[in-house]
XYZ file of C-alpha atoms in Angstrom:
599
model
C -40.960 -17.605 32.716
C -44.184 -17.147 34.630
C -43.337 -19.942 37.046
C -39.958 -18.369 37.600
C -41.658 -15.017 38.293
C -43.946 -16.579 40.884
C -41.001 -18.136 42.704
C -39.116 -14.841 42.529
C -41.999 -12.901 44.008
C -42.145 -15.316 46.952
C -38.371 -15.001 47.476
C -38.514 -11.206 47.286
C -41.251 -11.144 49.898
C -39.260 -13.413 52.168
C -36.127 -11.361 51.767
C -37.499 -7.883 52.017
C -40.792 -7.957 53.903
C -40.861 -11.013 56.209
C -43.755 -9.562 58.184
C -46.120 -12.568 58.268
C -45.107 -15.242 60.737
C -46.315 -17.288 63.696
C -45.824 -14.424 66.086
C -48.397 -12.151 64.449
C -50.523 -14.337 62.233
C -52.369 -17.682 62.342
C -52.552 -19.817 59.273
C -55.195 -22.233 58.000
C -55.849 -24.262 54.915
C -59.469 -24.269 53.881
C -61.198 -26.214 51.076
C -63.750 -23.626 49.956
C -66.757 -25.138 48.081
C -67.764 -23.589 44.789
C -71.378 -23.543 43.592
C -70.898 -26.736 41.589
C -69.429 -28.633 44.614
C -65.763 -28.465 43.594
C -63.588 -27.436 46.528
C -60.642 -25.037 46.021
C -57.646 -24.998 48.324
C -57.225 -21.620 50.075
C -54.474 -20.673 52.462
C -55.538 -17.844 54.802
C -53.372 -15.833 57.172
C -55.343 -14.061 59.911
C -53.662 -11.453 62.179
C -53.643 -12.241 65.897
C -54.575 -8.646 66.596
C -58.294 -8.536 67.511
C -58.465 -4.804 68.548
C -60.257 -4.017 65.249
C -61.660 -5.712 62.169
C -59.338 -6.179 59.222
C -59.659 -6.111 55.393
C -58.883 -9.082 53.250
C -56.350 -9.016 50.372
C -56.550 -12.081 48.173
C -54.889 -13.686 45.173
C -55.912 -16.578 42.915
C -53.084 -18.451 41.227
C -52.191 -21.474 39.065
C -48.669 -21.550 40.572
C -49.440 -22.833 44.075
C -50.989 -21.079 47.072
C -48.580 -22.740 49.491
C -46.768 -23.373 51.650
C -49.698 -25.542 52.730
C -48.513 -27.137 55.954
C -45.660 -25.460 57.753
C -44.133 -22.090 56.899
C -45.578 -18.741 56.035
C -45.984 -16.776 52.812
C -45.254 -13.045 52.836
C -46.987 -10.474 50.683
C -44.984 -8.680 48.024
C -44.974 -4.864 47.925
C -45.193 -2.449 50.831
C -44.831 -3.871 54.343
C -47.692 -1.581 55.332
C -50.118 -4.313 54.380
C -48.820 -6.588 57.124
C -48.001 -3.789 59.495
C -51.661 -2.784 59.347
C -52.820 -6.306 59.925
C -54.399 -7.198 56.605
C -55.885 -10.687 56.244
C -54.171 -12.506 53.343
C -55.802 -15.262 51.317
C -54.292 -17.306 48.449
C -56.299 -19.759 46.449
C -55.263 -22.493 43.978
C -57.461 -22.302 40.889
C -59.233 -25.401 39.696
C -56.973 -28.357 39.017
C -53.848 -26.736 40.455
C -52.028 -27.138 43.731
C -54.372 -28.855 46.197
C -57.585 -27.765 44.519
C -60.092 -30.155 43.047
C -61.412 -29.889 39.539
C -59.840 -29.642 36.107
C -57.434 -26.891 35.090
C -58.062 -25.014 31.852
C -55.676 -22.409 30.480
C -57.200 -18.902 30.318
C -60.597 -20.442 31.042
C -63.323 -18.574 29.102
C -65.579 -16.114 30.881
C -69.174 -17.056 30.261
C -71.445 -14.700 28.412
C -74.478 -16.545 29.674
C -75.125 -18.735 32.724
C -77.652 -21.440 31.958
C -78.015 -22.715 35.547
C -77.027 -22.092 39.177
C -74.074 -24.449 38.917
C -72.436 -22.896 35.839
C -68.946 -21.649 36.727
C -66.053 -19.627 35.375
C -63.239 -17.645 37.012
C -65.673 -14.833 37.799
C -68.054 -17.118 39.720
C -65.205 -18.897 41.455
C -63.959 -15.568 42.749
C -67.479 -14.571 43.807
C -67.819 -17.809 45.790
C -64.421 -17.327 47.384
C -65.241 -13.770 48.512
C -68.623 -14.886 49.787
C -67.025 -17.596 51.916
C -64.264 -15.407 53.257
C -66.438 -12.501 54.465
C -68.852 -14.963 56.132
C -66.357 -17.328 57.711
C -63.062 -15.658 58.432
C -63.170 -14.127 61.907
C -62.654 -10.451 62.538
C -62.793 -9.261 58.920
C -64.329 -5.858 58.079
C -66.360 -7.090 55.107
C -64.091 -5.415 52.487
C -62.006 -7.437 50.071
C -59.301 -6.582 47.540
C -57.709 -8.733 44.905
C -54.435 -8.466 43.043
C -52.133 -10.652 41.012
C -49.235 -10.412 38.528
C -49.085 -12.118 35.171
C -51.265 -15.245 35.122
C -52.643 -14.290 38.569
C -53.313 -10.894 36.957
C -55.696 -12.683 34.580
C -57.567 -14.038 37.613
C -57.587 -10.597 39.230
C -59.166 -9.164 36.104
C -61.731 -11.898 35.921
C -62.531 -11.317 39.618
C -63.844 -7.861 38.822
C -66.400 -9.173 36.290
C -69.882 -9.507 37.848
C -68.313 -8.073 41.034
C -69.223 -9.441 44.442
C -70.533 -6.542 46.601
C -67.753 -7.047 49.182
C -65.021 -6.847 46.515
C -64.086 -3.175 46.650
C -60.785 -3.022 44.730
C -59.068 -5.063 42.094
C -55.585 -4.688 40.644
C -54.751 -6.813 37.616
C -50.977 -6.402 37.170
C -49.348 -7.429 33.876
C -52.569 -9.360 33.286
C -52.763 -12.076 30.700
C -55.521 -10.615 28.550
C -55.254 -11.961 24.969
C -52.925 -14.772 23.990
C -53.365 -14.146 20.262
C -53.162 -10.412 19.674
C -50.405 -9.228 22.033
C -49.706 -11.249 25.189
C -47.185 -14.003 25.813
C -47.638 -16.591 23.111
C -48.738 -14.512 20.064
C -48.341 -11.024 18.717
C -50.619 -10.208 15.784
C -50.760 -13.856 14.830
C -47.025 -14.514 15.148
C -46.232 -17.339 17.563
C -43.784 -16.178 20.218
C -41.926 -19.388 19.870
C -39.419 -19.226 22.674
C -41.958 -18.132 25.307
C -44.643 -20.573 24.238
C -42.375 -23.570 23.924
C -40.376 -23.014 27.079
C -43.433 -22.222 29.267
C -45.777 -24.905 27.971
C -43.214 -27.659 27.879
C -43.043 -27.361 31.636
C -46.280 -25.773 32.978
C -48.411 -27.516 30.315
C -47.293 -31.069 31.066
C -50.186 -33.350 32.039
C -49.856 -35.088 35.461
C -50.257 -38.501 33.824
C -49.061 -38.413 30.218
C -50.017 -41.299 27.933
C -46.677 -40.987 26.164
C -43.452 -40.142 27.973
C -41.940 -36.830 26.807
C -38.189 -36.851 26.398
C -36.077 -34.424 28.366
C -35.264 -31.240 26.511
C -31.660 -30.061 26.316
C -31.919 -26.525 24.993
C -28.197 -26.021 25.223
C -26.742 -22.551 25.708
C -27.945 -20.856 22.489
C -31.690 -20.481 22.015
C -31.218 -19.150 18.486
C -29.461 -22.320 17.388
C -31.817 -24.613 19.319
C -34.917 -23.288 17.634
C -33.247 -23.030 14.274
C -32.342 -26.725 14.548
C -35.909 -27.507 15.627
C -37.059 -26.735 12.094
C -40.760 -26.386 11.231
C -43.184 -26.072 14.118
C -44.524 -29.570 13.589
C -41.174 -30.901 14.737
C -41.860 -29.665 18.294
C -44.408 -32.440 18.768
C -42.403 -34.981 16.789
C -39.148 -34.426 18.708
C -40.190 -33.296 22.156
C -43.788 -32.688 23.158
C -45.275 -35.919 21.755
C -48.741 -34.371 21.464
C -48.939 -34.268 25.290
C -49.226 -30.524 25.734
C -52.896 -29.728 25.302
C -52.595 -25.976 24.878
C -49.772 -26.275 22.374
C -52.098 -28.479 20.314
C -54.880 -25.947 20.786
C -52.663 -23.229 19.364
C -51.790 -25.444 16.446
C -55.505 -26.018 15.736
C -56.379 -22.302 15.919
C -53.849 -20.329 13.870
C -56.300 -17.491 13.173
C -58.181 -15.328 15.636
C -61.281 -17.483 15.842
C -63.964 -18.182 18.458
C -61.511 -20.179 20.512
C -59.340 -17.105 21.075
C -62.223 -14.609 21.376
C -63.817 -16.677 24.172
C -60.544 -16.270 26.091
C -60.058 -12.526 25.515
C -60.360 -11.043 28.990
C -60.630 -7.543 27.457
C -63.806 -8.285 25.615
C -65.493 -9.778 28.674
C -64.534 -7.134 31.253
C -68.074 -5.941 31.805
C -70.366 -5.461 34.759
C -67.437 -4.254 36.877
C -68.530 -2.404 40.041
C -65.363 -2.155 42.095
C -62.402 0.193 41.719
C -59.782 -1.097 39.322
C -56.065 -0.236 39.082
C -54.307 -1.974 36.170
C -50.546 -2.036 36.417
C -47.927 -2.618 33.696
C -44.324 -2.068 32.760
C -43.104 -0.290 29.677
C -40.462 -3.012 29.251
C -42.685 -6.010 29.979
C -41.720 -8.689 27.481
C -44.807 -10.762 28.282
C -47.985 -8.851 29.063
C -47.444 -5.179 28.096
C -50.423 -5.423 25.717
C -52.644 -6.844 28.476
C -52.043 -4.040 30.928
C -52.665 -1.255 28.403
C -55.697 -2.844 26.794
C -57.449 -4.219 29.799
C -57.432 -0.702 31.216
C -58.817 0.668 27.930
C -61.565 -1.953 27.678
C -62.653 -1.550 31.312
C -62.867 2.170 30.776
C -64.993 1.779 27.674
C -67.272 -0.972 28.965
C -67.910 0.198 32.562
C -68.941 3.811 32.962
C -68.715 5.553 36.298
C -66.246 3.309 38.122
C -62.865 4.428 39.433
C -60.625 2.903 36.752
C -56.909 3.786 36.750
C -53.780 2.879 34.851
C -50.230 2.668 36.216
C -47.317 2.268 33.837
C -43.730 2.305 35.064
C -40.221 1.590 33.701
C -40.331 -2.057 34.576
C -39.938 -5.560 33.084
C -42.523 -8.195 33.813
C -43.507 -7.928 37.496
C -40.610 -5.551 38.156
C -42.671 -3.306 40.391
C -42.922 -6.106 43.024
C -39.207 -5.924 43.806
C -37.014 -3.044 44.923
C -35.716 -0.535 44.116
C -36.441 -0.532 40.349
C -33.973 2.198 39.474
C -32.484 0.462 36.411
C -33.394 -2.057 33.738
C -30.772 -3.578 31.522
C -28.296 -0.881 30.657
C -30.746 2.010 31.176
C -30.896 3.890 34.515
C -34.048 5.683 35.625
C -32.596 8.054 38.169
C -35.017 7.028 40.957
C -36.294 3.929 42.777
C -39.414 3.520 40.624
C -40.565 0.281 42.212
C -40.307 1.542 45.766
C -42.096 4.707 44.745
C -44.960 2.684 43.282
C -45.308 0.378 46.290
C -45.413 3.165 48.857
C -47.149 5.994 46.925
C -49.486 4.261 44.478
C -50.397 0.615 45.366
C -50.646 0.940 49.103
C -52.802 4.118 49.068
C -55.118 2.617 46.401
C -55.962 -0.524 48.390
C -56.036 1.155 51.782
C -58.462 3.803 50.624
C -60.981 1.190 49.558
C -60.390 -1.479 52.122
C -59.965 0.622 55.266
C -60.591 4.227 54.281
C -63.240 6.314 52.613
C -62.887 4.931 49.094
C -61.172 8.070 47.801
C -57.486 7.417 46.907
C -57.093 11.000 45.622
C -55.327 9.917 42.437
C -55.833 10.853 38.816
C -56.739 8.250 36.226
C -53.282 7.636 34.796
C -50.024 7.536 36.705
C -47.284 6.909 34.200
C -43.494 7.110 34.061
C -41.897 9.028 31.271
C -38.803 7.184 30.034
C -35.995 9.214 28.549
C -36.831 12.108 30.925
C -37.210 9.689 33.880
C -40.113 11.223 35.821
C -43.631 10.324 36.972
C -46.729 12.128 35.663
C -50.393 12.023 36.467
C -53.128 12.589 33.830
C -56.879 12.547 33.957
C -57.004 10.194 30.982
C -54.718 7.978 28.877
C -53.436 8.853 26.340
C -53.350 12.363 27.826
C -55.044 15.442 26.497
C -52.907 17.889 24.499
C -51.376 15.292 22.173
C -51.218 15.800 18.424
C -50.567 13.078 15.912
C -47.337 13.440 14.019
C -46.120 11.368 11.041
C -42.491 10.409 10.629
C -41.858 9.239 7.052
C -39.256 6.616 6.205
C -37.573 8.420 3.349
C -34.904 8.101 0.685
C -31.343 7.894 1.915
C -32.461 5.986 5.049
C -33.673 9.277 6.642
C -36.744 10.109 8.635
C -38.713 13.222 7.752
C -41.866 14.919 8.987
C -42.686 15.702 5.334
C -44.122 13.144 2.911
C -41.423 11.380 0.855
C -41.028 11.737 -2.874
C -40.156 8.496 -4.618
C -38.231 5.275 -4.554
C -37.969 2.239 -2.295
C -35.500 0.297 -0.218
C -34.958 -3.450 -0.530
C -33.691 -6.433 1.455
C -33.750 -10.215 1.231
C -35.528 -12.102 4.060
C -34.077 -15.611 4.488
C -35.799 -17.955 6.959
C -32.553 -19.946 7.140
C -30.800 -16.863 8.510
C -33.412 -14.955 10.513
C -32.635 -11.686 12.269
C -31.999 -12.375 15.953
C -33.968 -10.394 18.566
C -30.749 -9.609 20.501
C -27.109 -9.442 19.565
C -26.207 -12.545 21.593
C -28.867 -15.113 22.483
C -28.531 -17.172 25.632
C -30.376 -20.262 26.745
C -33.519 -18.402 27.903
C -35.381 -15.421 26.567
C -33.657 -12.202 27.557
C -36.247 -9.727 28.861
C -33.785 -6.859 28.558
C -34.322 -6.889 24.811
C -37.248 -4.567 25.546
C -34.826 -1.652 25.977
C -31.732 -3.287 24.553
C -29.058 -1.933 22.203
C -29.948 -2.344 18.516
C -26.510 -1.677 17.026
C -26.187 -5.352 16.153
C -29.277 -5.159 13.916
C -28.105 -2.053 12.168
C -25.127 -4.005 10.756
C -27.340 -6.520 8.950
C -28.260 -6.275 5.326
C -31.777 -7.628 6.011
C -32.631 -4.777 8.413
C -33.593 -1.355 7.006
C -32.445 1.493 9.333
C -33.763 5.032 9.117
C -32.591 7.966 11.290
C -33.483 11.540 12.004
C -30.916 14.288 12.441
C -30.034 14.974 16.100
C -32.957 16.528 17.915
C -32.718 20.273 18.290
C -35.193 20.145 21.202
C -36.833 17.475 23.332
C -39.488 15.358 21.566
C -42.044 13.489 23.712
C -44.176 10.780 22.154
C -47.158 9.229 23.906
C -49.764 6.559 23.296
C -49.802 3.856 20.577
C -47.351 3.950 17.741
C -48.839 3.149 14.333
C -46.746 1.609 11.561
C -48.065 2.196 7.992
C -45.869 0.171 5.678
C -46.213 -0.020 1.944
C -44.405 -3.102 0.802
C -43.810 -5.380 -2.144
C -42.770 -8.990 -1.698
C -41.823 -11.768 -4.053
C -43.614 -14.154 -1.667
C -47.265 -14.685 -0.644
C -46.641 -14.079 3.025
C -44.083 -12.288 5.220
C -43.627 -10.894 8.681
C -42.821 -7.252 9.421
C -41.078 -5.953 12.486
C -41.018 -2.261 13.242
C -38.778 -0.891 15.977
C -38.677 2.666 17.298
C -35.227 3.432 18.794
C -33.640 6.234 20.787
C -30.059 6.798 19.602
C -27.863 8.348 22.282
C -25.186 10.820 21.377
C -21.591 9.660 21.414
C -20.838 11.661 24.574
C -23.774 10.307 26.602
C -23.122 9.478 30.255
C -23.409 6.097 31.999
C -21.354 4.471 29.224
C -24.291 4.883 26.850
C -22.442 6.725 24.088
C -23.925 5.663 20.761
C -26.397 3.328 22.448
C -29.466 2.445 20.286
C -32.165 1.934 22.976
C -35.231 0.041 21.844
C -38.235 2.116 22.870
C -40.859 -0.085 21.244
C -40.932 -2.951 18.775
C -43.735 -5.125 17.420
C -44.268 -7.774 14.779
C -47.110 -8.365 12.306
C -47.844 -11.394 10.160
C -48.865 -9.991 6.803
C -51.604 -12.495 6.069
C -53.543 -11.071 9.009
C -53.080 -7.448 7.889
C -56.678 -7.055 6.810
C -58.556 -9.370 9.105
C -57.194 -11.514 11.967
C -59.999 -14.063 11.464
C -59.584 -14.407 7.647
C -55.966 -14.522 6.500
C -55.248 -13.427 2.948
C -52.105 -13.795 0.818
C -49.813 -11.100 -0.424
C -49.813 -10.748 -4.186
C -46.183 -11.002 -5.393
C -45.035 -7.799 -7.012
C -48.036 -5.766 -5.861
C -47.678 -2.830 -3.450
C -49.586 -3.781 -0.302
C -50.313 -1.746 2.837
C -49.488 -3.375 6.153
C -50.714 -1.174 8.979
C -50.725 -2.108 12.680
C -50.361 -0.643 16.168
C -47.280 -1.020 18.387
C -48.064 -0.900 22.160
C -48.210 2.513 23.833
C -45.161 4.494 24.799
C -44.326 7.527 26.902
C -40.851 8.529 25.952
C -38.808 11.648 25.473
C -36.017 11.836 22.884
C -33.768 14.347 24.532
C -32.056 17.170 22.665
C -29.069 15.778 20.816
C -30.553 12.273 20.517
C -31.859 10.795 17.240
C -34.992 8.811 16.491
C -34.310 5.642 14.590
C -36.765 3.219 12.954
C -35.765 -0.261 11.878
C -37.864 -2.496 9.594
C -37.112 -6.226 9.192
C -38.997 -9.511 8.485
C -37.904 -11.760 11.314
C -37.312 -11.495 15.065
C -35.959 -14.931 16.014
C -36.469 -16.924 18.065
C -38.801 -14.466 19.759
C -41.225 -14.984 16.877
C -41.484 -18.208 14.939
C -40.092 -18.320 11.380
C -42.535 -17.526 8.553
C -41.964 -19.794 5.545
C -42.989 -16.743 3.525
C -45.589 -18.872 1.805
C -49.313 -18.389 2.362
C -50.287 -21.486 4.331
C -50.998 -22.844 7.835
C -47.550 -22.426 9.305
C -48.184 -25.163 11.873
C -48.325 -27.566 8.948
C -45.269 -26.268 7.068
C -42.493 -28.566 6.021
C -38.820 -27.797 5.592
C -39.158 -27.411 1.832
C -41.867 -24.720 2.237
C -39.398 -22.172 3.645
C -38.092 -19.820 1.020
C -36.249 -16.512 0.636
C -38.245 -13.406 -0.262
C -37.150 -10.053 -1.637
C -38.936 -7.252 0.238
C -39.300 -3.654 -0.919
C -40.324 -0.831 1.400
C -41.813 2.069 -0.535
C -41.541 5.770 0.203
C -43.220 7.405 -2.799
C -45.897 10.113 -2.570
C -48.699 7.582 -2.969
C -47.045 4.798 -0.981
C -45.363 6.663 1.869
C -44.226 4.292 4.605
C -44.219 5.928 7.985
C -44.861 5.728 11.740
C -47.566 7.804 13.371
C -47.241 8.825 17.026
C -48.899 11.189 19.475
C -46.625 14.117 20.319
C -47.181 15.744 23.647
C -47.100 19.526 23.559
C -46.518 21.314 26.864
């Protein structure tokens, strides 16, 4: 998916901007030496205009900095960058493209440098900036960095131990934590489809010792991954132990030192440039990264200009135009065009050509449901009040604590709940705001609803799920989905639509401690509490809030055998049905907690 995004961004730039060419820019491929002697391939486009000095906008990528020989690469976003003669620089990270060295996925940021030749992504960026400002003609000594998705990880790492010439960084949909909430894991649950599909291509070694067979995934991902069986079969059938990072994930099921060393959020310190982190409310890959990198930079770096932008986009959707719709849901305005011209361009230009004052508040966020932009001086904004919505008897939702009883369903790994009503060959990103009516029909999905809203209800910030459950098994997964139910007479053919606002999954054995999994006790009421990523959504008058609870989300998440064990080592006979009870008594009141914004 990330490789596809990289290609799409290049195509979008070629189709919509097309401002960098041989008439106005010269191009050169430079092998820039790092402090340990490794040389990294860097393609630089320098404007022919010499009437003034120009800023540098750079990107570091594992997807190829080319074209290397003939041809030109155009920047995505506003054409104002090229119209104002920015210098553009693209660098292949170590071991990728034409760079020397060895590639390492989400290479750890060092907490300590033992010698002058110790390197990480922060030092490689420092050395790149140092070279550019000293050797590229006619630059003004100011550098900015940006990147989307995996390049967003490198943009975030660039800000750590900031080079003095690096004035502005924009990590966009940044890979930030591949265990807690980005890409390949959510709360310990392997995001099977994303991990397998991406790593089986991107993760292939250049010279495998064993030839991997071709993978025919057919037209139905649900059936392909169901037929795959236990996770161990991925290596036996297809990967042949040749995908290093797949094997790393299998060796580190819990959130151990391997994952903590690769958590960009925890290492985002000693940042001295302005930072603008960008994300999409419907990003199926790195929503967690955008929200949490912003929060950690804010907490760990006092006094810098640190901002958050969240719009109604899928992964990288802000780089295209116009961004007025996603899936079936319209937004009533060109949100991507608005961002490019009114948020991204002013941010970079203020720091790279102007006075360093972009005149923006800390959070610029799009309110879904009401479809409008807002600015706040912090995120979540002031003026919010936590409100509990209890999952009550009769499949209702109440703002008052429930009385007694429980609801029950059977979770069967042989018949897991699909993440969409109809699965195709690849992961469908539109599940992030997709219609949930297919799930409501299943007996293994509990569905709770409010009465129609008598006035607008706006929820902001993280959504907390507090579930009190009983299982007949020693492990289980729990999926909580918050849904906006449209009235039957809604416009745009959305009558009765059950729009997913936010969903997230939690593996119960990590409910108490991600580093030390613990089993469920069959028959015992256990609390499973976890945060769903932030929202900013208004349930309009006449709409209903719906909450669904289920124990599989396939093949988005891998199947839990519902037995306390290392799932990477599970065999077919380990998978078993479990009866799950969700309690709503006075002492065990299952609920969601949200921030409600009061005008």
